[in-house]
Coordinates of C-alpha atoms in Angstrom, one line a residue:
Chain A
X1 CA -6.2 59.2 -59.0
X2 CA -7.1 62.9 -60.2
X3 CA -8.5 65.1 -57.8
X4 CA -11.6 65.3 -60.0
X5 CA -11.8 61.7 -60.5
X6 CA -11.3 61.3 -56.5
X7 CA -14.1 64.0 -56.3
X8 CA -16.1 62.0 -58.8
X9 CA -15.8 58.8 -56.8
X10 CA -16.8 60.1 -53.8
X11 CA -19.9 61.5 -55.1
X12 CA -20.1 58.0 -57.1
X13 CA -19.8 55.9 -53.4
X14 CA -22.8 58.6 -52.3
X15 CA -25.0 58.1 -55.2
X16 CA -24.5 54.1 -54.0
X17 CA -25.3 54.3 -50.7
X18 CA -28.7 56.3 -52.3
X19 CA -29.2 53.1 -54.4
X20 CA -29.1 50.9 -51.7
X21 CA -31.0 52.5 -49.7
X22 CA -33.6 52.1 -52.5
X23 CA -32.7 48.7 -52.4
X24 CA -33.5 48.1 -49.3
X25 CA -36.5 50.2 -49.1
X26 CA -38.2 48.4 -52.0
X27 CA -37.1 44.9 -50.2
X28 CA -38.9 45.7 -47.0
X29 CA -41.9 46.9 -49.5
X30 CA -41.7 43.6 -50.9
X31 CA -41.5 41.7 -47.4
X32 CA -44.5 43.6 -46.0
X33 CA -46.7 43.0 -48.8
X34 CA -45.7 39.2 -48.7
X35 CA -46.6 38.9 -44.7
X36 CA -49.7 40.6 -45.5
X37 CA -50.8 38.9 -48.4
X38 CA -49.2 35.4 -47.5
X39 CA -47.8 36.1 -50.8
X40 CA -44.9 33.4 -51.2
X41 CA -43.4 34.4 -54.1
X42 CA -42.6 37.8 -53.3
X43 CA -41.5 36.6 -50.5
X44 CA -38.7 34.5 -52.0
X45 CA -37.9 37.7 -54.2
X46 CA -37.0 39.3 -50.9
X47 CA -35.0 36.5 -49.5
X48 CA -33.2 35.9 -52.5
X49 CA -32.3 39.7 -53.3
X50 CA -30.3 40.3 -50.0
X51 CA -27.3 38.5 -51.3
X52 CA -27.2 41.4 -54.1
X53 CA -27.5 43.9 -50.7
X54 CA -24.9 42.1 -49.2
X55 CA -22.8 42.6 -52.2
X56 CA -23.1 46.3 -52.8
X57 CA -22.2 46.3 -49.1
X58 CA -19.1 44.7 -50.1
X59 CA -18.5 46.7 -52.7
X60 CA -19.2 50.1 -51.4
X61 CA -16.9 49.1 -48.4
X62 CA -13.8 48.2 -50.6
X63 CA -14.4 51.5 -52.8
X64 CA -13.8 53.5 -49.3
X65 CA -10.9 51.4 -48.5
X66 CA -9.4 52.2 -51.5
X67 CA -10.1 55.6 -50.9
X68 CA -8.7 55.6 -47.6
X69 CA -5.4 53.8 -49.0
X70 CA -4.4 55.6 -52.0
X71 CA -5.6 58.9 -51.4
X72 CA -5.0 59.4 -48.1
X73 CA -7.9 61.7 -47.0
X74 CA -8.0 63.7 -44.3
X75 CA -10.6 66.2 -42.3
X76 CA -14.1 66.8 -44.0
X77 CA -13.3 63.7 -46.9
X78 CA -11.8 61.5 -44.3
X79 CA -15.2 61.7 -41.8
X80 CA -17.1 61.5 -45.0
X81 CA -15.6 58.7 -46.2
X82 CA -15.9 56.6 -42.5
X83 CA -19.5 57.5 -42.5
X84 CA -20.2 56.0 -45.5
X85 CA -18.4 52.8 -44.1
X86 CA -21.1 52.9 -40.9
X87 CA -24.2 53.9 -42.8
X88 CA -23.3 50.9 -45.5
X89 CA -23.3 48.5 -42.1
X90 CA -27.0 49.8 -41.2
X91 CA -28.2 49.9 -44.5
X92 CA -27.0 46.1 -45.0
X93 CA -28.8 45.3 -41.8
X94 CA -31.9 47.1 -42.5
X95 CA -31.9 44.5 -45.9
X96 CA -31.4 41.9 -43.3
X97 CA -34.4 43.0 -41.1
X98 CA -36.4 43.1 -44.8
X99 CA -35.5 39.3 -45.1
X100 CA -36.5 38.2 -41.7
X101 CA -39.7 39.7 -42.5
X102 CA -39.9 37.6 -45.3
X103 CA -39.1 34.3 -44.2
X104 CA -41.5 34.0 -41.2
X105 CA -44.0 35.0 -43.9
X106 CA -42.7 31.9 -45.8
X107 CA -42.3 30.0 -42.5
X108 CA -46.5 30.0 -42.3
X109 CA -47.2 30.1 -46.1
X110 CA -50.4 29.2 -46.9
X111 CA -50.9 30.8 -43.7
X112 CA -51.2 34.1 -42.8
X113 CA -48.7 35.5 -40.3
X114 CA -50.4 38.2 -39.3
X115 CA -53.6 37.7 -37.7
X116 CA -56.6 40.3 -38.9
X117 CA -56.9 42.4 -35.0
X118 CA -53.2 43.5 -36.1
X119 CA -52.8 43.5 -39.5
X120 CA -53.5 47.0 -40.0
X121 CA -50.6 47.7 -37.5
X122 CA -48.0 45.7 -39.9
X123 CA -50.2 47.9 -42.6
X124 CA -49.0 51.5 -40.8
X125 CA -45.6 49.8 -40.4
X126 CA -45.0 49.0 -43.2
X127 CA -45.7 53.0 -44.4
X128 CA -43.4 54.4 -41.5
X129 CA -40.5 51.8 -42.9
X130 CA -41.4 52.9 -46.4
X131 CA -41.2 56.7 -45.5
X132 CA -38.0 55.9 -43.1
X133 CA -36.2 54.7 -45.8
X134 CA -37.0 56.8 -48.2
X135 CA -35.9 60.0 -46.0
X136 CA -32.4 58.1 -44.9
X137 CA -31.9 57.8 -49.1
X138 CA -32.9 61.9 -49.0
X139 CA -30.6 62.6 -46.1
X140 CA -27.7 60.5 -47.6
X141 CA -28.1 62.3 -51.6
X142 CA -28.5 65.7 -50.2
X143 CA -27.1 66.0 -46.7
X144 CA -31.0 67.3 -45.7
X145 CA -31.1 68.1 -42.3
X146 CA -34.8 68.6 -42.6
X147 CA -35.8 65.3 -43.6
X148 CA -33.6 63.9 -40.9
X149 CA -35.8 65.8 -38.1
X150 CA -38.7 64.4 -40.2
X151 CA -37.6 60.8 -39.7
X152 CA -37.3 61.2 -36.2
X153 CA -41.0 61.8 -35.9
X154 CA -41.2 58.7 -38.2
X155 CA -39.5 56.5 -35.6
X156 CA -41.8 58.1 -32.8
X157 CA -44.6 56.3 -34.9
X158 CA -42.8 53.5 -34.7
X159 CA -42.5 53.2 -31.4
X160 CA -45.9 54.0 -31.3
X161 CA -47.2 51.0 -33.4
X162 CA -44.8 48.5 -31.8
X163 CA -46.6 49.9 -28.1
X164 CA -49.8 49.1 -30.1
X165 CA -48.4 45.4 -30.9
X166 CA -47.8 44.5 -27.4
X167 CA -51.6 46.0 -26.4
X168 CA -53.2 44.1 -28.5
X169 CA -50.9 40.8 -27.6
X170 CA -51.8 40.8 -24.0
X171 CA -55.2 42.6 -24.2
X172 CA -57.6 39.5 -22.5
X173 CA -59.2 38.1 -26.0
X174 CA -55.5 37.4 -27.8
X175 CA -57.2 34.3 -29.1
X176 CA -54.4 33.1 -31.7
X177 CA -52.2 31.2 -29.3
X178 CA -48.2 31.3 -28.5
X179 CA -46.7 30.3 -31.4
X180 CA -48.8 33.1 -33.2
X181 CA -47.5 35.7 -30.3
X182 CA -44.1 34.4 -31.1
X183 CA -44.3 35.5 -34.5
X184 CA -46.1 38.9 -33.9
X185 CA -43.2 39.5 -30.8
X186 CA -40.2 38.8 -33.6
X187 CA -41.9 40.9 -36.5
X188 CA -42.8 43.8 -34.7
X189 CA -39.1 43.7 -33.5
X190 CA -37.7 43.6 -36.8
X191 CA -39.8 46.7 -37.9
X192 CA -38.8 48.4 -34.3
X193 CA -34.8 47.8 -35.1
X194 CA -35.0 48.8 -39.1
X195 CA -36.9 52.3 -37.9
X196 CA -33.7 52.5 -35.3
X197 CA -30.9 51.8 -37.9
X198 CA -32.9 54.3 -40.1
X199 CA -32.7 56.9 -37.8
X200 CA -29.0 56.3 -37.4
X201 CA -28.2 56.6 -40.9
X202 CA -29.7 60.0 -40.4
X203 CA -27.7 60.9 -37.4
X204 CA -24.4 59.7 -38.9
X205 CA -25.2 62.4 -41.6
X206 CA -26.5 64.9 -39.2
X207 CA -23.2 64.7 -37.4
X208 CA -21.1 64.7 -40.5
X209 CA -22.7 68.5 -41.8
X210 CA -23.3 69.7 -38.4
X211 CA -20.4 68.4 -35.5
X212 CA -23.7 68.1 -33.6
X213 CA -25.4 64.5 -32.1
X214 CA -28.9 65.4 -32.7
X215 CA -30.6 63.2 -29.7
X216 CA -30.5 61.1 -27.3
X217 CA -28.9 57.3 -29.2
X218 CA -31.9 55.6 -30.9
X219 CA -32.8 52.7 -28.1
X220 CA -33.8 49.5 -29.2
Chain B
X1 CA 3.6 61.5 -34.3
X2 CA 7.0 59.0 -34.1
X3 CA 6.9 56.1 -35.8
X4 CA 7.3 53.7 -32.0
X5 CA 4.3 55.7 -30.3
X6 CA 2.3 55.3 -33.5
X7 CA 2.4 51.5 -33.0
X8 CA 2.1 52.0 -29.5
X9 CA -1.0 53.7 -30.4
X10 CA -2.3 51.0 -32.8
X11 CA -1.4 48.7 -29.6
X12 CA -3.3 50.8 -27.2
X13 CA -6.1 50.6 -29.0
X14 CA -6.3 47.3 -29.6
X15 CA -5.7 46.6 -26.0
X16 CA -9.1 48.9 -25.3
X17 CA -11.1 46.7 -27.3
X18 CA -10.2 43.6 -25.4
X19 CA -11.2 45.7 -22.2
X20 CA -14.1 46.4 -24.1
X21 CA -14.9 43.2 -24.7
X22 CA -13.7 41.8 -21.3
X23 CA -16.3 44.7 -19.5
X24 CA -19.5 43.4 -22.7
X25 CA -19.1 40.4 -20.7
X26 CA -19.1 41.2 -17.1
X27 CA -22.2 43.3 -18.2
X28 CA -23.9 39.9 -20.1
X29 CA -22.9 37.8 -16.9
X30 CA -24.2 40.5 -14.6
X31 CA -27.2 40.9 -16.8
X32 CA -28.0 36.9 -16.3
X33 CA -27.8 36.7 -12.7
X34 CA -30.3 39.4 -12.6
X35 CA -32.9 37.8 -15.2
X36 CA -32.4 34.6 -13.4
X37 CA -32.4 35.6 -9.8
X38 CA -35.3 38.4 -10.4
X39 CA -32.5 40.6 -9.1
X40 CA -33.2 44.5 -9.6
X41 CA -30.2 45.6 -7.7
X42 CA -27.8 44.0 -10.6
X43 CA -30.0 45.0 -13.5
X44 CA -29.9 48.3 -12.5
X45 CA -25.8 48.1 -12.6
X46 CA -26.1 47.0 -16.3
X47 CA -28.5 49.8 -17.4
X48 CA -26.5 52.3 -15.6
X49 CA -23.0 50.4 -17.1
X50 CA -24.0 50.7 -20.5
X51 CA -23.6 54.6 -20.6
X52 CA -19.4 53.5 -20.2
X53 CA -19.5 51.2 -22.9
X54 CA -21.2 53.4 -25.1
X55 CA -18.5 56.3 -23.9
X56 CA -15.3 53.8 -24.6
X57 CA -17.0 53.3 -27.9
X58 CA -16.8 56.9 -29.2
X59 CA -13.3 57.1 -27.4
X60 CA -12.1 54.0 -29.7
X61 CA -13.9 55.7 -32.8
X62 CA -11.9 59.1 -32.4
X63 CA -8.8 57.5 -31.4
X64 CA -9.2 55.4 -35.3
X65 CA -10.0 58.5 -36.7
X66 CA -7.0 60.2 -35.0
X67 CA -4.4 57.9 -36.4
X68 CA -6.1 58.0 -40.2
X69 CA -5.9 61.5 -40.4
X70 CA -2.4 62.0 -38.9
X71 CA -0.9 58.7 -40.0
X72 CA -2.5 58.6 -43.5
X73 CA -1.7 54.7 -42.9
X74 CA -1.8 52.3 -45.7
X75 CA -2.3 48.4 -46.6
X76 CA -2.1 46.0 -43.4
X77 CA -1.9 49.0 -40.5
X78 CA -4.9 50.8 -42.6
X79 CA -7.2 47.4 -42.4
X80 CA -6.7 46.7 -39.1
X81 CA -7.8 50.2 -38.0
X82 CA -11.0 50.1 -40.0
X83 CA -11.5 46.4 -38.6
X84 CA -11.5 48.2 -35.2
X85 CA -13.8 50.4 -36.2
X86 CA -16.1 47.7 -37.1
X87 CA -15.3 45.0 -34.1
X88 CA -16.4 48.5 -31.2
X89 CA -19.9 48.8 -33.3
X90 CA -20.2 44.7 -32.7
X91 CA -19.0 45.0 -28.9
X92 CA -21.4 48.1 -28.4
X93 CA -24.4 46.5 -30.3
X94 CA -23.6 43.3 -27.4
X95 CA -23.5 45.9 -24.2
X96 CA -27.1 46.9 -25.7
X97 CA -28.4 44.0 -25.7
X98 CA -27.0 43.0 -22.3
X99 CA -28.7 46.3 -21.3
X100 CA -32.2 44.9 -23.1
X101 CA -32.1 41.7 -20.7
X102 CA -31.2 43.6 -17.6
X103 CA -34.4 46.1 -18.9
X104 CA -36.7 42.6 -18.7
X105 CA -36.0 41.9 -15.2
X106 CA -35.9 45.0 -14.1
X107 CA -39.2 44.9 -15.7
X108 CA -41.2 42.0 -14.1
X109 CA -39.3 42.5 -10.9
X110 CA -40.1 40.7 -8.3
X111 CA -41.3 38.1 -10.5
X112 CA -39.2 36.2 -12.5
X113 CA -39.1 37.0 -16.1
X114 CA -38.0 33.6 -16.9
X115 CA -40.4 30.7 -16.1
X116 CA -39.1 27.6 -14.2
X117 CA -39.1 25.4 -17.3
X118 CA -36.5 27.3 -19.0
X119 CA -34.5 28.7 -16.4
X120 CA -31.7 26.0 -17.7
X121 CA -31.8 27.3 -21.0
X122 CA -31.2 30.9 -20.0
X123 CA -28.5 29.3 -17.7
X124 CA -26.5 27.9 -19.9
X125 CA -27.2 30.7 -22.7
X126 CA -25.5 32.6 -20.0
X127 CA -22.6 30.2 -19.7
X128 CA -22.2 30.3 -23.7
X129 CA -22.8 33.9 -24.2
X130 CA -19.5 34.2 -21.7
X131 CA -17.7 31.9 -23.3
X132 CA -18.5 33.8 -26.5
X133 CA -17.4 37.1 -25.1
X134 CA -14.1 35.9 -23.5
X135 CA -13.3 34.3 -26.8
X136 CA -13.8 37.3 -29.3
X137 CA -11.1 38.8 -26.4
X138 CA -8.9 36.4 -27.2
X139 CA -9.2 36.4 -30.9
X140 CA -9.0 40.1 -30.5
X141 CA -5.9 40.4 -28.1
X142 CA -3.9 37.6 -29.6
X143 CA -5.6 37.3 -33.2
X144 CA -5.9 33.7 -32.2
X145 CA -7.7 31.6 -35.3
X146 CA -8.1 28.8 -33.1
X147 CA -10.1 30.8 -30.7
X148 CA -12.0 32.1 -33.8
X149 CA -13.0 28.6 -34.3
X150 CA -14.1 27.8 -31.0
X151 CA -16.1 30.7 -31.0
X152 CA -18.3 29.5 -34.0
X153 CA -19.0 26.0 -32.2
X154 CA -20.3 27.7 -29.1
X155 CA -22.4 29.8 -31.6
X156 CA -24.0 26.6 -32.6
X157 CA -24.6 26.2 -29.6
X158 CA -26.4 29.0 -28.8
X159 CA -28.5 28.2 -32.2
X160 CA -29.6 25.0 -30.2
X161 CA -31.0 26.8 -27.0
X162 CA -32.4 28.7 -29.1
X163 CA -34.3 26.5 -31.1
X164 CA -34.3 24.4 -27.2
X165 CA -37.0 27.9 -26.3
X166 CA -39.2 27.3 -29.3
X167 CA -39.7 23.9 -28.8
X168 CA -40.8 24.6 -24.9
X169 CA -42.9 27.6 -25.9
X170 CA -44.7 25.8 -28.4
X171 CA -45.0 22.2 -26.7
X172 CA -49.1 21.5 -25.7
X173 CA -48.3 22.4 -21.9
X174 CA -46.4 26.1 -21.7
X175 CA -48.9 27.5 -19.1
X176 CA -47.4 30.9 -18.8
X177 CA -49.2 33.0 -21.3
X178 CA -49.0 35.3 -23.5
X179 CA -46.6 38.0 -21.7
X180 CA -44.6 35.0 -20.4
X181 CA -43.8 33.8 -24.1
X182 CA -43.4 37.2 -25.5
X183 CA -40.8 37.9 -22.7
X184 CA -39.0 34.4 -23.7
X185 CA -39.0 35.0 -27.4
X186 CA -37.2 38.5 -27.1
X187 CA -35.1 37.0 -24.5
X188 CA -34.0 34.4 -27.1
X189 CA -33.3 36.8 -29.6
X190 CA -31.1 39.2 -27.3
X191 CA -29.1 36.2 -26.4
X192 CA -28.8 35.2 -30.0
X193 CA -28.3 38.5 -31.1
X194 CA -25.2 38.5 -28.6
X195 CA -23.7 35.5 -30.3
X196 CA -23.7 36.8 -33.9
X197 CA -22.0 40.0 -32.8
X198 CA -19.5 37.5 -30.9
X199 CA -19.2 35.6 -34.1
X200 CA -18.6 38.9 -36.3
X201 CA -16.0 40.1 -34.3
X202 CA -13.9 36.8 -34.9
X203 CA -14.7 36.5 -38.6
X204 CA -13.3 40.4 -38.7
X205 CA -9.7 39.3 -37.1
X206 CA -9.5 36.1 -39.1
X207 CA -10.2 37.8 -42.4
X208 CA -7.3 40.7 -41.2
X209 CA -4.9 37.9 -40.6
X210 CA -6.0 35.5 -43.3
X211 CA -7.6 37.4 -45.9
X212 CA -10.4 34.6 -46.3
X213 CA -13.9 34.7 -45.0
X214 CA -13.7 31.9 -42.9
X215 CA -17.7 31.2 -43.0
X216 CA -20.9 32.0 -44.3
X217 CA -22.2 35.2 -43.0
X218 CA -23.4 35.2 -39.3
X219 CA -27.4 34.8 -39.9
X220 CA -29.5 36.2 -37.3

């Protein structure tokens, strides 16, 4: 391989990881929407377009394999290429996170999962994961170090929505029963963890431009 | 670096993971007998543990990253050091969530975060999760297939106490509440969680030595 078309396929694996985080951030869209509005369809949409994230997973991971095998990289194009292997891993899980959503949507359908006291919660959630994924696409195309910082305020939010969850779950006039808890517990988890692999995309880029580990490991 | 100490090294390293792995579980066992016995003393241990794992993580990581850039390695010894890289991000993800259940005692302590009714469940979860852990060692020290096999029965398993927690949260007489069932359900979930880490590690090693995915992908 030339050392422009070696440069070129780098910048190619990049502009991949960009379009799945797109991917992922229009799945998780798509799941929100179809817990809020009970909205079956859209929620089938979601479950059945994670095998396509699963497969540009696959792909993106054999591209820096081959990389790694022919080219033999080292220093700045060697860490690049083994971050784009980890931040492929949390995107794919963050598409995962998008289907759960989805499924306990389609678990209650004609139901609604989300009872009314909470579902502006799920509604701000579903923002932050929007805004989340759509900085961790921003730090991955353009190594910003900015919107990085920015997402880390996201994932406060986060944090602070899921607190909100709990409040209302064992405030004294819960009146929707356990299985309904149950489901409100496992979806405000899934929101929680796709806010922390977010964030670590973020890092994992932070560290590549900078040597630095921004913060503390996001929890979770 | 000579050709003998640069297997030596791949050796080492793969010899860390199973420590890695053998120390995931002590934490998981640890972690039980404090959920179970309301024991703060032995959460505490796990919280405080975790730090190690995460620290014999990043030593694994460099030590990868060490032997790509200076050996440039290619074909078999190049896939088995980016399936390391993988298998530490599935044995730190399991110290977490050793460290989540440890967190939920410690939590309630004195009480018991687990009521009564389901004390066997978490029991034997317990029993499974270590049988998991000590497996994925095994399929990791001696790439043992059968092993890997083993290790997706007991997953199974894990899927039916699982399901085993629904069905007592949602029978007509759980009389715990809300808090109660919300600690169960994330309690299930850390403990499944556990497993499909357990269950990714082995599919990693057989597709090294096999080439073939051996299963569908680990749900969860």
């Amino acid at each position: 391989m030339l050392r422009e078309s070696y440069r070129e396929e780098l910048d190619d694996i990049n502009a991949c990881l960009v379009g799945m985080a797109n991917t992922v951030g229009s799945a998780m869209s798509t799941a929100t929407t179809a817990l809020l509005d009970a909205d079956v369809a859209l929620a089938d949409l979601v479950i059945a377009g994670d095998a396509r994230i699963d497969a540009v997973r696959e792909s993106i991971e054999e591209r820096c394999f081959t990389l790694l095998a022919r080219q033999q990289p080292v220093a700045t194009d060697l860490r690049t290429i083994t971050t784009a292997m980890r931040i492929v891993g949390d995107l794919e899980r963050m598409g995962d996170l998008a289907e759960h959503i989805a499924k306990v949507a389609r678990m209650r359908f004609p139901e609604h999962a989300v009872p009314q006291e909470v579902r502006p919660v799920f509604l701000e959630a579903g923002h932050v994961a929007e805004n989340l994924v759509a900085k961790a696409g921003t730090v991955i195309a353009k190594r910003d170090i900015a919107a990085a910082v920015e997402l880390e305020a996201d994932d406060d939010v986060m944090d602070r929505l899921h607190a909100q969850l709990f409040r209302e779950l064992l405030s004294d006039d819960w009146p929707h029963g356990i299985e309904s808890a149950i489901d409100v517990t496992l979806l405000g988890r899934y929101y929680e963890r796709f806010a922390d692999h977010a964030v670590s995309v973020a890092r994992r880029v932070v560290y590549l431009v900078t040597g630095e580990h921004s913060m503390a490991p996001a929890a979770g």
